mmCIF file of C-alpha atoms and ligand atoms in Angstrom:
data_model
loop_
_atom_site.group_PDB
_atom_site.id
_atom_site.type_symbol
_atom_site.label_atom_id
_atom_site.label_comp_id
_atom_site.label_asym_id
_atom_site.label_seq_id
_atom_site.Cartn_x
_atom_site.Cartn_y
_atom_site.Cartn_z
ATOM 1 C CA UNK A 1 -12.037 17.422 32.690
ATOM 2 C CA UNK A 2 -12.775 16.805 36.395
ATOM 3 C CA UNK A 3 -10.279 19.292 37.796
ATOM 4 C CA UNK A 4 -9.251 16.445 40.098
ATOM 5 C CA UNK A 5 -5.561 16.863 39.382
ATOM 6 C CA UNK A 6 -4.307 20.365 38.612
ATOM 7 C CA UNK A 7 -0.673 19.506 38.034
ATOM 8 C CA UNK A 8 -1.047 19.723 34.252
ATOM 9 C CA UNK A 9 -1.490 23.491 34.641
ATOM 10 C CA UNK A 10 1.381 23.836 37.104
ATOM 11 C CA UNK A 11 3.243 26.250 34.850
ATOM 12 C CA UNK A 12 0.603 28.888 35.707
ATOM 13 C CA UNK A 13 1.260 28.563 39.410
ATOM 14 C CA UNK A 14 4.966 27.955 39.886
ATOM 15 C CA UNK A 15 6.234 30.126 42.765
ATOM 16 C CA UNK A 16 9.639 30.555 41.107
ATOM 17 C CA UNK A 17 9.078 30.847 37.391
ATOM 18 C CA UNK A 18 12.772 31.271 36.571
ATOM 19 C CA UNK A 19 13.548 27.885 38.136
ATOM 20 C CA UNK A 20 12.709 24.567 36.491
ATOM 21 C CA UNK A 21 9.847 22.301 37.434
ATOM 22 C CA UNK A 22 10.703 18.668 37.224
ATOM 23 C CA UNK A 23 9.339 16.524 34.450
ATOM 24 C CA UNK A 24 10.772 13.108 33.672
ATOM 25 C CA UNK A 25 8.849 12.535 30.414
ATOM 26 C CA UNK A 26 11.768 13.695 28.201
ATOM 27 C CA UNK A 27 14.172 11.368 30.049
ATOM 28 C CA UNK A 28 11.739 8.453 29.683
ATOM 29 C CA UNK A 29 11.655 9.049 25.930
ATOM 30 C CA UNK A 30 15.411 9.571 25.590
ATOM 31 C CA UNK A 31 16.177 6.392 27.485
ATOM 32 C CA UNK A 32 13.669 4.421 25.391
ATOM 33 C CA UNK A 33 11.612 3.415 28.383
ATOM 34 C CA UNK A 34 8.997 0.698 27.774
ATOM 35 C CA UNK A 35 5.980 -0.257 29.857
ATOM 36 C CA UNK A 36 7.835 -3.335 31.106
ATOM 37 C CA UNK A 37 10.829 -1.260 32.182
ATOM 38 C CA UNK A 38 8.555 1.095 34.150
ATOM 39 C CA UNK A 39 7.036 -1.908 35.918
ATOM 40 C CA UNK A 40 10.479 -3.431 36.631
ATOM 41 C CA UNK A 41 11.703 -0.115 38.096
ATOM 42 C CA UNK A 42 8.599 0.029 40.269
ATOM 43 C CA UNK A 43 9.047 -3.573 41.449
ATOM 44 C CA UNK A 44 12.671 -2.825 42.301
ATOM 45 C CA UNK A 45 11.560 -0.066 44.687
ATOM 46 C CA UNK A 46 9.372 -2.539 46.603
ATOM 47 C CA UNK A 47 12.046 -5.254 46.738
ATOM 48 C CA UNK A 48 14.736 -2.723 47.727
ATOM 49 C CA UNK A 49 12.777 -2.269 50.973
ATOM 50 C CA UNK A 50 12.542 -6.010 51.542
ATOM 51 C CA UNK A 51 9.004 -6.325 50.187
ATOM 52 C CA UNK A 52 7.921 -9.075 47.767
ATOM 53 C CA UNK A 53 8.695 -9.197 44.044
ATOM 54 C CA UNK A 54 5.824 -9.671 41.583
ATOM 55 C CA UNK A 55 5.316 -13.439 40.935
ATOM 56 C CA UNK A 56 5.942 -15.048 37.554
ATOM 57 C CA UNK A 57 2.229 -15.229 36.744
ATOM 58 C CA UNK A 58 2.009 -11.483 37.216
ATOM 59 C CA UNK A 59 4.568 -10.899 34.469
ATOM 60 C CA UNK A 60 3.016 -13.466 32.144
ATOM 61 C CA UNK A 61 -0.634 -12.560 32.500
ATOM 62 C CA UNK A 62 -0.860 -8.823 33.236
ATOM 63 C CA UNK A 63 -1.801 -6.381 30.476
ATOM 64 C CA UNK A 64 0.556 -3.428 30.672
ATOM 65 C CA UNK A 65 0.200 -2.062 27.157
ATOM 66 C CA UNK A 66 -2.859 -1.110 25.152
ATOM 67 C CA UNK A 67 -3.748 -4.132 22.960
ATOM 68 C CA UNK A 68 -3.780 -3.370 19.229
ATOM 69 C CA UNK A 69 -6.280 -6.062 18.247
ATOM 70 C CA UNK A 70 -9.265 -5.166 20.473
ATOM 71 C CA UNK A 71 -10.869 -2.493 22.571
ATOM 72 C CA UNK A 72 -10.481 -2.738 26.328
ATOM 73 C CA UNK A 73 -11.404 -0.555 29.306
ATOM 74 C CA UNK A 74 -8.118 1.323 29.728
ATOM 75 C CA UNK A 75 -8.801 2.577 33.256
ATOM 76 C CA UNK A 76 -5.863 1.090 35.210
ATOM 77 C CA UNK A 77 -6.707 -1.570 37.778
ATOM 78 C CA UNK A 78 -5.121 -4.306 39.914
ATOM 79 C CA UNK A 79 -6.649 -7.729 40.486
ATOM 80 C CA UNK A 80 -6.444 -10.451 43.139
ATOM 81 C CA UNK A 81 -7.603 -13.787 41.735
ATOM 82 C CA UNK A 82 -7.885 -15.109 45.321
ATOM 83 C CA UNK A 83 -5.857 -18.296 44.811
ATOM 84 C CA UNK A 84 -2.789 -16.836 46.579
ATOM 85 C CA UNK A 85 -0.798 -17.038 43.324
ATOM 86 C CA UNK A 86 -2.462 -15.078 40.560
ATOM 87 C CA UNK A 87 -2.319 -11.276 40.770
ATOM 88 C CA UNK A 88 -2.439 -8.974 37.779
ATOM 89 C CA UNK A 89 -2.506 -5.377 36.605
ATOM 90 C CA UNK A 90 -4.308 -4.028 33.589
ATOM 91 C CA UNK A 91 -2.955 -0.695 32.370
ATOM 92 C CA UNK A 92 -2.556 0.992 28.985
ATOM 93 C CA UNK A 93 0.770 2.502 30.007
ATOM 94 C CA UNK A 94 2.019 5.717 28.383
ATOM 95 C CA UNK A 95 5.556 7.010 28.845
ATOM 96 C CA UNK A 96 4.593 9.910 31.107
ATOM 97 C CA UNK A 97 5.274 10.959 34.683
ATOM 98 C CA UNK A 98 1.573 10.479 35.461
ATOM 99 C CA UNK A 99 1.632 6.864 34.291
ATOM 100 C CA UNK A 100 4.925 6.214 36.071
ATOM 101 C CA UNK A 101 3.127 7.185 39.288
ATOM 102 C CA UNK A 102 0.091 5.083 38.335
ATOM 103 C CA UNK A 103 2.323 2.011 37.852
ATOM 104 C CA UNK A 104 3.464 2.378 41.473
ATOM 105 C CA UNK A 105 -0.129 2.966 42.588
ATOM 106 C CA UNK A 106 -1.377 -0.250 40.986
ATOM 107 C CA UNK A 107 1.638 -2.257 42.141
ATOM 108 C CA UNK A 108 0.894 -1.072 45.687
ATOM 109 C CA UNK A 109 -2.451 -2.906 45.423
ATOM 110 C CA UNK A 110 -0.691 -6.081 44.265
ATOM 111 C CA UNK A 111 1.941 -5.832 47.034
ATOM 112 C CA UNK A 112 -0.947 -5.639 49.546
ATOM 113 C CA UNK A 113 -2.595 -8.727 47.926
ATOM 114 C CA UNK A 114 0.711 -10.613 48.213
ATOM 115 C CA UNK A 115 1.348 -9.641 51.833
ATOM 116 C CA UNK A 116 -2.052 -10.846 53.069
ATOM 117 C CA UNK A 117 -2.419 -13.816 50.667
ATOM 118 C CA UNK A 118 -2.092 -16.441 53.440
ATOM 119 C CA UNK A 119 -4.812 -14.985 55.654
ATOM 120 C CA UNK A 120 -8.310 -16.470 55.685
ATOM 121 C CA UNK A 121 -10.156 -15.265 52.576
ATOM 122 C CA UNK A 122 -12.459 -13.151 54.745
ATOM 123 C CA UNK A 123 -9.506 -11.023 55.842
ATOM 124 C CA UNK A 124 -7.836 -10.627 52.440
ATOM 125 C CA UNK A 125 -8.676 -6.976 52.045
ATOM 126 C CA UNK A 126 -7.387 -3.559 53.041
ATOM 127 C CA UNK A 127 -7.781 -2.521 56.701
ATOM 128 C CA UNK A 128 -10.224 -0.080 55.145
ATOM 129 C CA UNK A 129 -10.593 0.741 51.437
ATOM 130 C CA UNK A 130 -8.512 3.915 51.876
ATOM 131 C CA UNK A 131 -5.535 1.818 53.040
ATOM 132 C CA UNK A 132 -5.583 -0.101 49.765
ATOM 133 C CA UNK A 133 -5.465 3.119 47.745
ATOM 134 C CA UNK A 134 -2.656 4.520 49.904
ATOM 135 C CA UNK A 135 0.058 1.818 49.610
ATOM 136 C CA UNK A 136 1.385 2.617 46.146
ATOM 137 C CA UNK A 137 0.911 6.341 46.692
ATOM 138 C CA UNK A 138 3.113 6.195 49.800
ATOM 139 C CA UNK A 139 5.837 4.655 47.652
ATOM 140 C CA UNK A 140 5.271 7.330 44.992
ATOM 141 C CA UNK A 141 5.825 10.114 47.537
ATOM 142 C CA UNK A 142 9.445 8.900 47.652
ATOM 143 C CA UNK A 143 9.714 7.992 43.971
ATOM 144 C CA UNK A 144 8.848 11.476 42.687
ATOM 145 C CA UNK A 145 11.354 13.326 44.893
ATOM 146 C CA UNK A 146 14.096 14.941 42.812
ATOM 147 C CA UNK A 147 16.725 13.112 44.838
ATOM 148 C CA UNK A 148 15.193 9.725 43.987
ATOM 149 C CA UNK A 149 14.892 10.644 40.319
ATOM 150 C CA UNK A 150 18.630 11.332 40.327
ATOM 151 C CA UNK A 151 19.276 7.935 41.962
ATOM 152 C CA UNK A 152 17.428 6.082 39.197
ATOM 153 C CA UNK A 153 18.940 8.167 36.406
ATOM 154 C CA UNK A 154 15.805 10.046 35.298
ATOM 155 C CA UNK A 155 17.192 13.410 36.375
ATOM 156 C CA UNK A 156 20.697 14.802 36.041
ATOM 157 C CA UNK A 157 22.758 15.470 39.193
ATOM 158 C CA UNK A 158 22.585 19.207 38.602
ATOM 159 C CA UNK A 159 18.765 19.268 38.187
ATOM 160 C CA UNK A 160 18.375 17.335 41.426
ATOM 161 C CA UNK A 161 20.631 19.634 43.444
ATOM 162 C CA UNK A 162 19.118 21.085 46.630
ATOM 163 C CA UNK A 163 17.648 24.498 45.982
ATOM 164 C CA UNK A 164 14.851 26.004 48.069
ATOM 165 C CA UNK A 165 13.231 27.646 45.032
ATOM 166 C CA UNK A 166 13.173 24.421 43.033
ATOM 167 C CA UNK A 167 11.755 22.834 46.188
ATOM 168 C CA UNK A 168 8.877 25.335 46.225
ATOM 169 C CA UNK A 169 8.090 24.584 42.585
ATOM 170 C CA UNK A 170 8.145 20.871 43.383
ATOM 171 C CA UNK A 171 5.825 21.340 46.354
ATOM 172 C CA UNK A 172 3.409 23.428 44.282
ATOM 173 C CA UNK A 173 3.245 20.728 41.656
ATOM 174 C CA UNK A 174 2.658 18.106 44.376
ATOM 175 C CA UNK A 175 -0.055 20.299 45.971
ATOM 176 C CA UNK A 176 -1.786 20.675 42.611
ATOM 177 C CA UNK A 177 -2.083 16.868 42.589
ATOM 178 C CA UNK A 178 -2.560 16.049 46.234
ATOM 179 C CA UNK A 179 -4.335 19.033 47.811
ATOM 180 C CA UNK A 180 -6.436 20.068 44.817
ATOM 181 C CA UNK A 181 -7.756 16.511 44.705
ATOM 182 C CA UNK A 182 -9.292 16.579 48.193
ATOM 183 C CA UNK A 183 -12.501 18.545 47.491
ATOM 184 C CA UNK A 184 -13.094 16.469 44.363
ATOM 185 C CA UNK A 185 -12.427 13.174 46.188
ATOM 186 C CA UNK A 186 -14.923 14.255 48.825
ATOM 187 C CA UNK A 187 -17.785 15.498 46.652
ATOM 188 C CA UNK A 188 -18.231 12.428 44.425
ATOM 189 C CA UNK A 189 -19.636 10.275 47.214
ATOM 190 C CA UNK A 190 -21.444 13.163 48.899
ATOM 191 C CA UNK A 191 -23.391 13.481 45.649
ATOM 192 C CA UNK A 192 -23.847 9.688 45.300
ATOM 193 C CA UNK A 193 -24.879 9.098 48.918
ATOM 194 C CA UNK A 194 -27.460 11.880 48.626
ATOM 195 C CA UNK A 195 -28.816 10.159 45.509
ATOM 196 C CA UNK A 196 -29.039 6.846 47.403
ATOM 197 C CA UNK A 197 -30.708 8.583 50.358
ATOM 198 C CA UNK A 198 -33.324 10.119 48.081
ATOM 199 C CA UNK A 199 -32.165 13.639 48.977
ATOM 200 C CA UNK A 200 -31.276 14.218 45.323
ATOM 201 C CA UNK A 201 -34.080 13.210 42.979
ATOM 202 C CA UNK A 202 -33.515 12.013 39.425
ATOM 203 C CA UNK A 203 -34.904 15.310 38.125
ATOM 204 C CA UNK A 204 -32.027 17.176 39.841
ATOM 205 C CA UNK A 205 -29.026 14.901 39.288
ATOM 206 C CA UNK A 206 -27.032 17.359 37.226
ATOM 207 C CA UNK A 207 -28.084 20.511 39.004
ATOM 208 C CA UNK A 208 -27.051 19.157 42.420
ATOM 209 C CA UNK A 209 -23.808 17.864 40.913
ATOM 210 C CA UNK A 210 -22.829 21.334 39.753
ATOM 211 C CA UNK A 211 -23.887 22.883 43.042
ATOM 212 C CA UNK A 212 -21.372 20.633 44.801
ATOM 213 C CA UNK A 213 -18.742 21.275 42.155
ATOM 214 C CA UNK A 214 -19.152 25.013 42.688
ATOM 215 C CA UNK A 215 -19.459 25.003 46.483
ATOM 216 C CA UNK A 216 -16.861 22.411 47.414
ATOM 217 C CA UNK A 217 -14.420 22.459 44.541
ATOM 218 C CA UNK A 218 -14.769 26.021 43.309
ATOM 219 C CA UNK A 219 -15.086 25.228 39.610
ATOM 220 C CA UNK A 220 -17.766 26.111 37.135
ATOM 221 C CA UNK A 221 -18.934 24.458 33.906
ATOM 222 C CA UNK A 222 -17.613 25.872 30.635
ATOM 223 C CA UNK A 223 -21.167 26.311 29.318
ATOM 224 C CA UNK A 224 -24.718 26.196 30.662
ATOM 225 C CA UNK A 225 -25.710 22.752 31.898
ATOM 226 C CA UNK A 226 -29.201 21.310 32.331
ATOM 227 C CA UNK A 227 -30.946 18.060 33.257
ATOM 228 C CA UNK A 228 -30.573 17.061 29.600
ATOM 229 C CA UNK A 229 -26.946 16.438 30.588
ATOM 230 C CA UNK A 230 -25.743 13.829 33.062
ATOM 231 C CA UNK A 231 -22.215 14.973 33.842
ATOM 232 C CA UNK A 232 -21.485 12.759 36.892
ATOM 233 C CA UNK A 233 -22.170 9.683 34.736
ATOM 234 C CA UNK A 234 -19.114 10.504 32.642
ATOM 235 C CA UNK A 235 -16.873 9.814 35.664
ATOM 236 C CA UNK A 236 -15.678 6.206 35.483
ATOM 237 C CA UNK A 237 -16.332 5.486 39.161
ATOM 238 C CA UNK A 238 -19.934 6.724 38.996
ATOM 239 C CA UNK A 239 -20.788 4.715 35.881
ATOM 240 C CA UNK A 240 -18.900 1.637 37.139
ATOM 241 C CA UNK A 241 -20.331 1.918 40.684
ATOM 242 C CA UNK A 242 -16.906 2.121 42.340
ATOM 243 C CA UNK A 243 -16.927 3.843 45.759
ATOM 244 C CA UNK A 244 -14.824 7.002 45.822
ATOM 245 C CA UNK A 245 -14.403 8.059 49.452
ATOM 246 C CA UNK A 246 -11.493 5.612 49.702
ATOM 247 C CA UNK A 247 -9.423 8.007 47.570
ATOM 248 C CA UNK A 248 -10.233 10.950 49.824
ATOM 249 C CA UNK A 249 -9.204 8.870 52.853
ATOM 250 C CA UNK A 250 -6.084 7.693 51.058
ATOM 251 C CA UNK A 251 -4.952 11.213 50.178
ATOM 252 C CA UNK A 252 -4.914 12.044 53.888
ATOM 253 C CA UNK A 253 -3.585 8.841 55.482
ATOM 254 C CA UNK A 254 -0.835 8.378 52.870
ATOM 255 C CA UNK A 255 0.899 11.409 54.385
ATOM 256 C CA UNK A 256 0.561 9.885 57.868
ATOM 257 C CA UNK A 257 2.099 6.636 56.595
ATOM 258 C CA UNK A 258 4.807 8.564 54.732
ATOM 259 C CA UNK A 259 5.711 10.494 57.893
ATOM 260 C CA UNK A 260 5.793 7.312 59.979
ATOM 261 C CA UNK A 261 7.978 5.384 57.513
ATOM 262 C CA UNK A 262 10.294 8.343 56.912
ATOM 263 C CA UNK A 263 10.753 8.832 60.648
ATOM 264 C CA UNK A 264 11.578 5.121 61.076
ATOM 265 C CA UNK A 265 14.012 5.354 58.181
ATOM 266 C CA UNK A 266 15.781 8.364 59.720
ATOM 267 C CA UNK A 267 14.880 10.331 56.580
ATOM 268 C CA UNK A 268 12.651 12.792 58.449
ATOM 269 C CA UNK A 269 13.273 14.476 61.755
ATOM 270 C CA UNK A 270 10.048 15.997 63.151
ATOM 271 C CA UNK A 271 12.187 18.047 65.556
ATOM 272 C CA UNK A 272 14.333 19.445 62.790
ATOM 273 C CA UNK A 273 12.229 19.575 59.609
ATOM 274 C CA UNK A 274 14.464 22.234 58.055
ATOM 275 C CA UNK A 275 17.438 19.870 57.946
ATOM 276 C CA UNK A 276 15.402 16.868 56.835
ATOM 277 C CA UNK A 277 12.053 18.013 55.423
ATOM 278 C CA UNK A 278 9.241 15.494 54.949
ATOM 279 C CA UNK A 279 8.772 16.295 51.254
ATOM 280 C CA UNK A 280 12.388 15.363 50.575
ATOM 281 C CA UNK A 281 12.264 11.920 52.201
ATOM 282 C CA UNK A 282 13.036 8.830 50.131
ATOM 283 C CA UNK A 283 12.552 5.408 51.765
ATOM 284 C CA UNK A 284 14.231 3.550 48.866
ATOM 285 C CA UNK A 285 16.412 0.637 50.034
ATOM 286 C CA UNK A 286 15.367 1.192 53.629
ATOM 287 C CA UNK A 287 14.652 -2.137 55.320
ATOM 288 C CA UNK A 288 13.375 -0.576 58.548
ATOM 289 C CA UNK A 289 10.631 1.259 56.664
ATOM 290 C CA UNK A 290 9.997 -1.888 54.598
ATOM 291 C CA UNK A 291 9.575 -4.085 57.682
ATOM 292 C CA UNK A 292 7.159 -1.612 59.225
ATOM 293 C CA UNK A 293 5.065 -1.357 56.077
ATOM 294 C CA UNK A 294 5.079 -5.142 55.718
ATOM 295 C CA UNK A 295 3.894 -5.570 59.299
ATOM 296 C CA UNK A 296 0.906 -3.359 58.549
ATOM 297 C CA UNK A 297 0.042 -4.900 55.160
ATOM 298 C CA UNK A 298 0.182 -8.482 56.452
ATOM 299 C CA UNK A 299 -2.732 -7.805 58.803
ATOM 300 C CA UNK A 300 -5.113 -7.340 55.880
ATOM 301 C CA UNK A 301 -8.553 -6.611 57.309
ATOM 302 C CA UNK A 302 -8.119 -9.002 60.255
ATOM 303 C CA UNK A 303 -8.142 -6.129 62.759
ATOM 304 C CA UNK A 304 -10.072 -2.845 62.972
ATOM 305 C CA UNK A 305 -8.276 -0.214 60.874
ATOM 306 C CA UNK A 306 -7.248 2.019 63.815
ATOM 307 C CA UNK A 307 -5.332 -0.982 65.265
ATOM 308 C CA UNK A 308 -3.636 -1.498 61.904
ATOM 309 C CA UNK A 309 -2.783 2.194 61.580
ATOM 310 C CA UNK A 310 -1.291 2.170 65.087
ATOM 311 C CA UNK A 311 1.222 -0.486 63.963
ATOM 312 C CA UNK A 312 3.173 2.060 61.937
ATOM 313 C CA UNK A 313 2.155 5.433 63.373
ATOM 314 C CA UNK A 314 3.522 4.833 66.874
ATOM 315 C CA UNK A 315 0.095 4.364 68.371
ATOM 316 C CA UNK A 316 -1.825 7.088 66.496
ATOM 317 C CA UNK A 317 -5.275 5.647 65.758
ATOM 318 C CA UNK A 318 -6.896 8.640 64.075
ATOM 319 C CA UNK A 319 -6.967 9.942 60.540
ATOM 320 C CA UNK A 320 -5.699 13.522 60.595
ATOM 321 C CA UNK A 321 -4.128 16.118 58.309
ATOM 322 C CA UNK A 322 -1.139 17.045 60.471
ATOM 323 C CA UNK A 323 1.292 15.055 58.303
ATOM 324 C CA UNK A 324 -0.119 16.585 55.124
ATOM 325 C CA UNK A 325 0.333 20.053 56.631
ATOM 326 C CA UNK A 326 3.901 19.214 57.670
ATOM 327 C CA UNK A 327 4.700 17.991 54.174
ATOM 328 C CA UNK A 328 3.465 21.212 52.557
ATOM 329 C CA UNK A 329 4.638 23.587 55.330
ATOM 330 C CA UNK A 330 7.250 25.446 53.234
ATOM 331 C CA UNK A 331 4.687 26.051 50.476
ATOM 332 C CA UNK A 332 2.031 27.158 52.965
ATOM 333 C CA UNK A 333 4.497 29.644 54.470
ATOM 334 C CA UNK A 334 5.330 31.016 51.038
ATOM 335 C CA UNK A 335 1.643 31.274 50.038
ATOM 336 C CA UNK A 336 0.736 33.110 53.238
ATOM 337 C CA UNK A 337 3.436 35.674 52.472
ATOM 338 C CA UNK A 338 2.666 35.932 48.780
ATOM 339 C CA UNK A 339 -1.083 36.316 49.312
ATOM 340 C CA UNK A 340 -0.461 39.034 51.865
ATOM 341 C CA UNK A 341 1.827 40.799 49.434
ATOM 342 C CA UNK A 342 -0.870 40.801 46.741
ATOM 343 C CA UNK A 343 -3.832 41.376 49.086
ATOM 344 C CA UNK A 344 -5.535 38.233 47.779
ATOM 345 C CA UNK A 345 -8.888 37.360 49.353
ATOM 346 C CA UNK A 346 -9.565 33.923 50.770
ATOM 347 C CA UNK A 347 -12.451 31.880 49.373
ATOM 348 C CA UNK A 348 -14.907 32.258 46.549
ATOM 349 C CA UNK A 349 -18.404 33.518 45.987
ATOM 350 C CA UNK A 350 -21.123 32.529 43.593
ATOM 351 C CA UNK A 351 -22.609 35.578 41.984
ATOM 352 C CA UNK A 352 -25.915 36.088 40.062
ATOM 353 C CA UNK A 353 -28.682 35.996 42.660
ATOM 354 C CA UNK A 354 -27.127 33.108 44.488
ATOM 355 C CA UNK A 355 -27.339 34.063 48.114
ATOM 356 C CA UNK A 356 -24.711 31.695 49.388
ATOM 357 C CA UNK A 357 -21.088 32.495 49.567
ATOM 358 C CA UNK A 358 -18.528 29.832 50.112
ATOM 359 C CA UNK A 359 -15.413 29.728 52.178
ATOM 360 C CA UNK A 360 -12.702 27.298 51.391
ATOM 361 C CA UNK A 361 -12.253 24.342 53.666
ATOM 362 C CA UNK A 362 -9.739 25.577 56.189
ATOM 363 C CA UNK A 363 -7.379 22.845 55.089
ATOM 364 C CA UNK A 364 -7.398 24.278 51.617
ATOM 365 C CA UNK A 365 -7.554 27.934 52.386
ATOM 366 C CA UNK A 366 -4.048 28.639 51.241
ATOM 367 C CA UNK A 367 -4.747 26.981 48.009
ATOM 368 C CA UNK A 368 -7.946 28.534 46.813
ATOM 369 C CA UNK A 369 -6.823 32.048 47.210
ATOM 370 C CA UNK A 370 -4.463 31.516 44.361
ATOM 371 C CA UNK A 371 -7.438 31.078 42.069
ATOM 372 C CA UNK A 372 -9.829 33.722 43.318
ATOM 373 C CA UNK A 373 -8.700 36.315 40.848
ATOM 374 C CA UNK A 374 -8.609 33.900 37.971
ATOM 375 C CA UNK A 375 -12.159 32.667 37.987
ATOM 376 C CA UNK A 376 -15.327 34.501 37.200
ATOM 377 C CA UNK A 377 -18.145 33.218 39.343
ATOM 378 C CA UNK A 378 -21.046 34.007 37.090
ATOM 379 C CA UNK A 379 -22.106 30.372 37.077
ATOM 380 C CA UNK A 380 -25.586 29.578 35.856
ATOM 381 C CA UNK A 381 -26.912 26.686 37.825
ATOM 382 C CA UNK A 382 -29.762 24.825 36.241
HETATM 383 ZN ZN1 ZN B 401 -6.234 2.136 43.264
#
């Protein structure tokens, strides 16, 4: 609905259509996975790196399945009860790849709570909100690699065999989650902050929303919208007043953290990325990476975030997209070639008397040109 994660339409975009894309849902069903088993597998990743297991209270008091006897808000969340003992997750877990990743995401929050639990209450928080969102996602970047899926028995040896074409399909599916998210993650709070500033008046809530959706994200509504509709209010984080920029920040810094941990683990060689590419790194069972991550998490918010970032990034104190670009380099190379081959144009334009044309953010340029031919830009803004 939000076009925030495009991986569910990955079959349309696979670079090598004759090669498989990896989906673990059938294996989860075949092996009779339960919500608890997903959570135990996730916990085992953290402990394999020397991080903390989930405490007993977590297992007794969390809600990890949709209750049958009442209605609850199913949006997954993780909670710190601030007594240094009680931490819980609430999630209506389905047996899908998406939820398997969400389990790791939420457990990343709890691992952070546990690591900083002995700090003064004022410092029991992420170095910045983006750090909190990034912890579990960093773990997931290893978990979803084909080679890790083989290790935990969710993919057969043959399906996980190294193959550059399967790799491209894997990277495309990752990009449809991670890169396609960026414009969406950015525009939510741009819209909200402009509302708070008074730059967007209540008589233009929906119109300005769709302007941003068109300009920044390059999507259009399926039918004509008006101020009778309030589309942003249907997004959980808008209605529940949850800040969103943290996710945008997370989707960038998680690649910096991933690169730093993978380098420490000897799983990535920046000087020889062809032999050990960043997208193929798995930090499972690596104590060096675990110690480094722990060192960062234990600081909570007791230091300014650039100081905390510098702990694991060998002194780098800035948020930047270089690691994200390195991760997707093989896909970017392929897209450059493929777009040239097909003469695809970069960017998108709004037609129908709209005088502005829009270029893709340079970070995303390789991505949007895939869609230019697909979409018809005859959007009617209110
Ligand atoms: Zn989160």
